[in-house]
PDB file of C-alpha atoms in Angstrom:
ATOM      1  CA  UNK A   1       9.508  19.969  -9.796  1.00  0.00           C
ATOM      2  CA  UNK A   2      11.239  22.097  -7.135  1.00  0.00           C
ATOM      3  CA  UNK A   3      10.904  21.212  -3.471  1.00  0.00           C
ATOM      4  CA  UNK A   4       9.127  24.528  -2.686  1.00  0.00           C
ATOM      5  CA  UNK A   5       6.559  23.969  -5.457  1.00  0.00           C
ATOM      6  CA  UNK A   6       5.976  20.411  -4.263  1.00  0.00           C
ATOM      7  CA  UNK A   7       5.460  21.559  -0.651  1.00  0.00           C
ATOM      8  CA  UNK A   8       3.004  24.235  -1.798  1.00  0.00           C
ATOM      9  CA  UNK A   9       1.127  21.604  -3.827  1.00  0.00           C
ATOM     10  CA  UNK A  10       1.021  19.294  -0.797  1.00  0.00           C
ATOM     11  CA  UNK A  11      -0.555  22.103   1.288  1.00  0.00           C
ATOM     12  CA  UNK A  12      -3.545  22.530  -1.061  1.00  0.00           C
ATOM     13  CA  UNK A  13      -6.844  21.406   0.528  1.00  0.00           C
ATOM     14  CA  UNK A  14      -8.159  18.140  -0.869  1.00  0.00           C
ATOM     15  CA  UNK A  15     -11.862  17.890  -1.693  1.00  0.00           C
ATOM     16  CA  UNK A  16     -13.925  15.081  -0.242  1.00  0.00           C
ATOM     17  CA  UNK A  17     -15.090  14.147  -3.729  1.00  0.00           C
ATOM     18  CA  UNK A  18     -11.461  13.836  -4.842  1.00  0.00           C
ATOM     19  CA  UNK A  19     -10.711  11.488  -1.924  1.00  0.00           C
ATOM     20  CA  UNK A  20     -13.813   9.410  -2.682  1.00  0.00           C
ATOM     21  CA  UNK A  21     -13.034   9.141  -6.405  1.00  0.00           C
ATOM     22  CA  UNK A  22      -9.329   8.452  -5.818  1.00  0.00           C
ATOM     23  CA  UNK A  23      -9.998   5.510  -3.518  1.00  0.00           C
ATOM     24  CA  UNK A  24     -12.813   4.307  -5.738  1.00  0.00           C
ATOM     25  CA  UNK A  25     -10.205   4.137  -8.518  1.00  0.00           C
ATOM     26  CA  UNK A  26      -7.763   2.380  -6.180  1.00  0.00           C
ATOM     27  CA  UNK A  27     -10.322  -0.314  -5.408  1.00  0.00           C
ATOM     28  CA  UNK A  28     -11.464  -0.732  -9.003  1.00  0.00           C
ATOM     29  CA  UNK A  29      -7.967  -0.699 -10.530  1.00  0.00           C
ATOM     30  CA  UNK A  30      -6.344  -2.780  -7.822  1.00  0.00           C
ATOM     31  CA  UNK A  31      -7.849  -6.170  -8.501  1.00  0.00           C
ATOM     32  CA  UNK A  32      -6.852  -8.409  -5.647  1.00  0.00           C
ATOM     33  CA  UNK A  33      -5.166  -7.459  -2.399  1.00  0.00           C
ATOM     34  CA  UNK A  34      -1.787  -6.225  -3.597  1.00  0.00           C
ATOM     35  CA  UNK A  35      -2.922  -4.214  -6.583  1.00  0.00           C
ATOM     36  CA  UNK A  36      -4.626  -1.643  -4.364  1.00  0.00           C
ATOM     37  CA  UNK A  37      -1.314  -0.824  -2.718  1.00  0.00           C
ATOM     38  CA  UNK A  38       0.261  -0.123  -6.114  1.00  0.00           C
ATOM     39  CA  UNK A  39      -2.576   2.127  -7.236  1.00  0.00           C
ATOM     40  CA  UNK A  40      -2.826   3.934  -3.904  1.00  0.00           C
ATOM     41  CA  UNK A  41       0.820   4.921  -4.285  1.00  0.00           C
ATOM     42  CA  UNK A  42       0.423   5.961  -7.897  1.00  0.00           C
ATOM     43  CA  UNK A  43      -2.659   8.056  -7.253  1.00  0.00           C
ATOM     44  CA  UNK A  44      -1.803   9.629  -3.868  1.00  0.00           C
ATOM     45  CA  UNK A  45       1.918  10.220  -4.566  1.00  0.00           C
ATOM     46  CA  UNK A  46       2.459  10.479  -8.329  1.00  0.00           C
ATOM     47  CA  UNK A  47      -0.821  11.796  -9.724  1.00  0.00           C
ATOM     48  CA  UNK A  48      -2.445  13.824  -6.932  1.00  0.00           C
ATOM     49  CA  UNK A  49       0.730  14.613  -4.929  1.00  0.00           C
ATOM     50  CA  UNK A  50      -1.180  14.493  -1.649  1.00  0.00           C
ATOM     51  CA  UNK A  51       1.784  12.841   0.090  1.00  0.00           C
ATOM     52  CA  UNK A  52       5.455  12.192  -0.652  1.00  0.00           C
ATOM     53  CA  UNK A  53       7.127   8.852  -1.413  1.00  0.00           C
ATOM     54  CA  UNK A  54       8.611   8.860   2.096  1.00  0.00           C
ATOM     55  CA  UNK A  55       5.226   9.525   3.709  1.00  0.00           C
ATOM     56  CA  UNK A  56       3.663   6.725   1.660  1.00  0.00           C
ATOM     57  CA  UNK A  57       6.408   4.304   2.717  1.00  0.00           C
ATOM     58  CA  UNK A  58       5.865   5.311   6.359  1.00  0.00           C
ATOM     59  CA  UNK A  59       2.086   4.859   6.044  1.00  0.00           C
ATOM     60  CA  UNK A  60       2.523   1.403   4.507  1.00  0.00           C
ATOM     61  CA  UNK A  61       4.937   0.453   7.305  1.00  0.00           C
ATOM     62  CA  UNK A  62       2.420   1.587   9.916  1.00  0.00           C
ATOM     63  CA  UNK A  63      -0.432  -0.260   8.197  1.00  0.00           C
ATOM     64  CA  UNK A  64       1.542  -3.520   8.326  1.00  0.00           C
ATOM     65  CA  UNK A  65       0.941  -3.495  12.087  1.00  0.00           C
ATOM     66  CA  UNK A  66      -2.657  -2.297  12.071  1.00  0.00           C
ATOM     67  CA  UNK A  67      -5.425  -4.894  12.083  1.00  0.00           C
ATOM     68  CA  UNK A  68      -7.326  -5.390   8.856  1.00  0.00           C
ATOM     69  CA  UNK A  69      -6.276  -5.033   5.242  1.00  0.00           C
ATOM     70  CA  UNK A  70      -3.315  -2.715   4.619  1.00  0.00           C
ATOM     71  CA  UNK A  71      -5.088  -0.790   1.897  1.00  0.00           C
ATOM     72  CA  UNK A  72      -7.973   0.141   4.205  1.00  0.00           C
ATOM     73  CA  UNK A  73      -5.430   1.448   6.713  1.00  0.00           C
ATOM     74  CA  UNK A  74      -3.778   3.428   3.914  1.00  0.00           C
ATOM     75  CA  UNK A  75      -7.156   4.948   2.973  1.00  0.00           C
ATOM     76  CA  UNK A  76      -7.714   5.876   6.625  1.00  0.00           C
ATOM     77  CA  UNK A  77      -4.274   7.489   6.949  1.00  0.00           C
ATOM     78  CA  UNK A  78      -4.380   9.424   3.681  1.00  0.00           C
ATOM     79  CA  UNK A  79      -7.984  10.534   4.254  1.00  0.00           C
ATOM     80  CA  UNK A  80      -7.137  11.682   7.787  1.00  0.00           C
ATOM     81  CA  UNK A  81      -4.007  13.523   6.640  1.00  0.00           C
ATOM     82  CA  UNK A  82      -5.893  15.259   3.840  1.00  0.00           C
ATOM     83  CA  UNK A  83      -9.143  16.229   5.606  1.00  0.00           C
ATOM     84  CA  UNK A  84      -9.319  14.690   9.082  1.00  0.00           C
ATOM     85  CA  UNK A  85     -12.163  12.402  10.159  1.00  0.00           C
ATOM     86  CA  UNK A  86     -14.415  13.487   7.283  1.00  0.00           C
ATOM     87  CA  UNK A  87     -11.618  12.734   4.800  1.00  0.00           C
ATOM     88  CA  UNK A  88     -11.232   9.306   6.335  1.00  0.00           C
ATOM     89  CA  UNK A  89     -14.936   8.593   5.828  1.00  0.00           C
ATOM     90  CA  UNK A  90     -14.766   9.808   2.214  1.00  0.00           C
ATOM     91  CA  UNK A  91     -11.701   7.676   1.416  1.00  0.00           C
ATOM     92  CA  UNK A  92     -13.108   4.545   3.081  1.00  0.00           C
ATOM     93  CA  UNK A  93     -16.496   5.024   1.391  1.00  0.00           C
ATOM     94  CA  UNK A  94     -14.877   5.381  -2.014  1.00  0.00           C
ATOM     95  CA  UNK A  95     -12.817   2.289  -1.387  1.00  0.00           C
ATOM     96  CA  UNK A  96     -15.630   0.075  -0.094  1.00  0.00           C
ATOM     97  CA  UNK A  97     -19.103   1.001  -1.348  1.00  0.00           C
ATOM     98  CA  UNK A  98     -19.193   0.223  -5.086  1.00  0.00           C
ATOM     99  CA  UNK A  99     -16.381  -2.368  -5.124  1.00  0.00           C
ATOM    100  CA  UNK A 100     -18.119  -4.327  -2.372  1.00  0.00           C
ATOM    101  CA  UNK A 101     -21.182  -4.700  -4.590  1.00  0.00           C
ATOM    102  CA  UNK A 102     -19.057  -5.695  -7.581  1.00  0.00           C
ATOM    103  CA  UNK A 103     -17.059  -8.134  -5.457  1.00  0.00           C
ATOM    104  CA  UNK A 104     -20.201  -9.745  -4.113  1.00  0.00           C
ATOM    105  CA  UNK A 105     -21.634 -10.181  -7.619  1.00  0.00           C
ATOM    106  CA  UNK A 106     -18.377 -11.616  -8.985  1.00  0.00           C
ATOM    107  CA  UNK A 107     -18.026 -13.922  -5.984  1.00  0.00           C
ATOM    108  CA  UNK A 108     -21.489 -15.323  -6.580  1.00  0.00           C
ATOM    109  CA  UNK A 109     -20.699 -15.861 -10.275  1.00  0.00           C
ATOM    110  CA  UNK A 110     -17.432 -17.581  -9.367  1.00  0.00           C
ATOM    111  CA  UNK A 111     -19.210 -19.945  -6.995  1.00  0.00           C
ATOM    112  CA  UNK A 112     -21.609 -20.867  -9.754  1.00  0.00           C
ATOM    113  CA  UNK A 113     -18.909 -21.434 -12.431  1.00  0.00           C
ATOM    114  CA  UNK A 114     -15.822 -22.429 -10.390  1.00  0.00           C
ATOM    115  CA  UNK A 115     -15.705 -25.860 -11.995  1.00  0.00           C
ATOM    116  CA  UNK A 116     -14.918 -24.432 -15.476  1.00  0.00           C
ATOM    117  CA  UNK A 117     -11.308 -24.702 -16.667  1.00  0.00           C
ATOM    118  CA  UNK A 118     -11.417 -21.262 -18.257  1.00  0.00           C
ATOM    119  CA  UNK A 119     -12.301 -19.743 -14.859  1.00  0.00           C
ATOM    120  CA  UNK A 120      -9.288 -21.400 -13.212  1.00  0.00           C
ATOM    121  CA  UNK A 121      -7.041 -20.164 -16.050  1.00  0.00           C
ATOM    122  CA  UNK A 122      -8.336 -16.597 -15.704  1.00  0.00           C
ATOM    123  CA  UNK A 123      -7.703 -16.625 -11.959  1.00  0.00           C
ATOM    124  CA  UNK A 124      -4.209 -18.060 -12.503  1.00  0.00           C
ATOM    125  CA  UNK A 125      -3.373 -15.193 -14.867  1.00  0.00           C
ATOM    126  CA  UNK A 126      -4.716 -12.609 -12.440  1.00  0.00           C
ATOM    127  CA  UNK A 127      -2.663 -14.143  -9.614  1.00  0.00           C
ATOM    128  CA  UNK A 128       0.545 -13.900 -11.674  1.00  0.00           C
ATOM    129  CA  UNK A 129      -0.134 -10.251 -12.525  1.00  0.00           C
ATOM    130  CA  UNK A 130      -0.873  -9.467  -8.870  1.00  0.00           C
ATOM    131  CA  UNK A 131       2.403 -11.096  -7.814  1.00  0.00           C
ATOM    132  CA  UNK A 132       4.299  -8.920 -10.276  1.00  0.00           C
ATOM    133  CA  UNK A 133       2.561  -5.798  -8.949  1.00  0.00           C
ATOM    134  CA  UNK A 134       3.467  -6.744  -5.383  1.00  0.00           C
ATOM    135  CA  UNK A 135       7.128  -7.217  -6.288  1.00  0.00           C
ATOM    136  CA  UNK A 136       7.196  -3.856  -8.079  1.00  0.00           C
ATOM    137  CA  UNK A 137       5.562  -2.170  -5.083  1.00  0.00           C
ATOM    138  CA  UNK A 138       8.054  -3.724  -2.693  1.00  0.00           C
ATOM    139  CA  UNK A 139      10.927  -2.382  -4.765  1.00  0.00           C
ATOM    140  CA  UNK A 140       9.292   1.039  -4.946  1.00  0.00           C
ATOM    141  CA  UNK A 141       8.786   1.161  -1.181  1.00  0.00           C
ATOM    142  CA  UNK A 142      12.434   0.304  -0.691  1.00  0.00           C
ATOM    143  CA  UNK A 143      13.719   3.055  -3.023  1.00  0.00           C
ATOM    144  CA  UNK A 144      13.533   5.955  -0.503  1.00  0.00           C
ATOM    145  CA  UNK A 145      15.756   3.875   1.804  1.00  0.00           C
ATOM    146  CA  UNK A 146      18.290   2.690  -0.773  1.00  0.00           C
ATOM    147  CA  UNK A 147      21.083   4.849   0.661  1.00  0.00           C
ATOM    148  CA  UNK A 148      20.583   3.444   4.148  1.00  0.00           C
ATOM    149  CA  UNK A 149      22.580   0.207   4.508  1.00  0.00           C
ATOM    150  CA  UNK A 150      20.707  -0.801   7.667  1.00  0.00           C
ATOM    151  CA  UNK A 151      17.341  -0.518   5.901  1.00  0.00           C
ATOM    152  CA  UNK A 152      18.603  -2.636   3.017  1.00  0.00           C
ATOM    153  CA  UNK A 153      19.968  -5.192   5.484  1.00  0.00           C
ATOM    154  CA  UNK A 154      16.628  -5.487   7.295  1.00  0.00           C
ATOM    155  CA  UNK A 155      14.710  -5.699   4.012  1.00  0.00           C
ATOM    156  CA  UNK A 156      17.029  -8.502   2.890  1.00  0.00           C
ATOM    157  CA  UNK A 157      16.707 -10.270   6.240  1.00  0.00           C
ATOM    158  CA  UNK A 158      12.906 -10.074   6.157  1.00  0.00           C
ATOM    159  CA  UNK A 159      12.834 -11.386   2.590  1.00  0.00           C
ATOM    160  CA  UNK A 160      15.234 -14.234   3.374  1.00  0.00           C
ATOM    161  CA  UNK A 161      13.321 -15.240   6.491  1.00  0.00           C
ATOM    162  CA  UNK A 162      10.024 -15.272   4.623  1.00  0.00           C
ATOM    163  CA  UNK A 163      11.372 -17.274   1.702  1.00  0.00           C
ATOM    164  CA  UNK A 164      13.691 -19.733   3.413  1.00  0.00           C
ATOM    165  CA  UNK A 165      12.465 -20.183   6.990  1.00  0.00           C
ATOM    166  CA  UNK A 166       8.737 -20.329   6.127  1.00  0.00           C
ATOM    167  CA  UNK A 167       8.025 -18.475   9.391  1.00  0.00           C
ATOM    168  CA  UNK A 168       4.732 -16.584   9.668  1.00  0.00           C
ATOM    169  CA  UNK A 169       4.886 -12.886   8.793  1.00  0.00           C
ATOM    170  CA  UNK A 170       4.018 -11.769  12.342  1.00  0.00           C
ATOM    171  CA  UNK A 171       6.886 -13.784  13.814  1.00  0.00           C
ATOM    172  CA  UNK A 172       9.309 -12.202  11.340  1.00  0.00           C
ATOM    173  CA  UNK A 173       7.973  -8.695  11.997  1.00  0.00           C
ATOM    174  CA  UNK A 174       8.023  -9.008  15.770  1.00  0.00           C
ATOM    175  CA  UNK A 175      11.562 -10.394  15.699  1.00  0.00           C
ATOM    176  CA  UNK A 176      12.998  -7.775  13.321  1.00  0.00           C
ATOM    177  CA  UNK A 177      11.152  -4.669  14.566  1.00  0.00           C
ATOM    178  CA  UNK A 178      12.970  -4.363  17.924  1.00  0.00           C
ATOM    179  CA  UNK A 179      16.308  -4.792  16.146  1.00  0.00           C
ATOM    180  CA  UNK A 180      15.306  -2.232  13.510  1.00  0.00           C
ATOM    181  CA  UNK A 181      14.273   0.276  16.168  1.00  0.00           C
ATOM    182  CA  UNK A 182      17.560  -0.229  18.018  1.00  0.00           C
ATOM    183  CA  UNK A 183      19.612   0.246  14.845  1.00  0.00           C
ATOM    184  CA  UNK A 184      17.592   3.350  13.897  1.00  0.00           C
ATOM    185  CA  UNK A 185      18.202   4.767  17.370  1.00  0.00           C
ATOM    186  CA  UNK A 186      21.935   4.143  17.041  1.00  0.00           C
ATOM    187  CA  UNK A 187      21.956   5.775  13.591  1.00  0.00           C
ATOM    188  CA  UNK A 188      20.074   8.801  14.941  1.00  0.00           C
ATOM    189  CA  UNK A 189      22.492   9.116  17.857  1.00  0.00           C
ATOM    190  CA  UNK A 190      25.486   8.995  15.504  1.00  0.00           C
ATOM    191  CA  UNK A 191      23.914  11.623  13.250  1.00  0.00           C
ATOM    192  CA  UNK A 192      23.730  14.106  16.134  1.00  0.00           C
TER     193      UNK A 192
END
């Protein structure tokens, strides 16, 4: 698709029902915390073309610093970009209303049958699938930056620190963010 056609498609107004249904799908498809991130990208970027890959990567980066679950922040950002405050309400409602009821019912069932071996096996399989989705999403988020050596360096540093140092995520973020901002500023100054 040409860049002009894509920009024209991005400028189309988004209906509130479409935002509600899209984030309802995100919450229903994205079982577990990380799956929602994968589906939000697929629906908002690939299927609906409401935002670009770069915008999605920027939104995810911003949501890493916002309080609360990342996917709720993503719903807020995409809803606000598409339709303002009303779009935000539609996206959040789609993400929370029905899945909350389903989650409550499943949680109560789990509490009742948590002692069963089959339940532990099912949850183990779901956890493995969610880990794979998170890895795939991380790679996808890195793709728009693959030609930027500094971005790859910081991604590698963050990964190494998380895996080998066992430091909390906030410590890693707050130590790498000032360095990343400084390097980005230097890169921007060189580009001018």
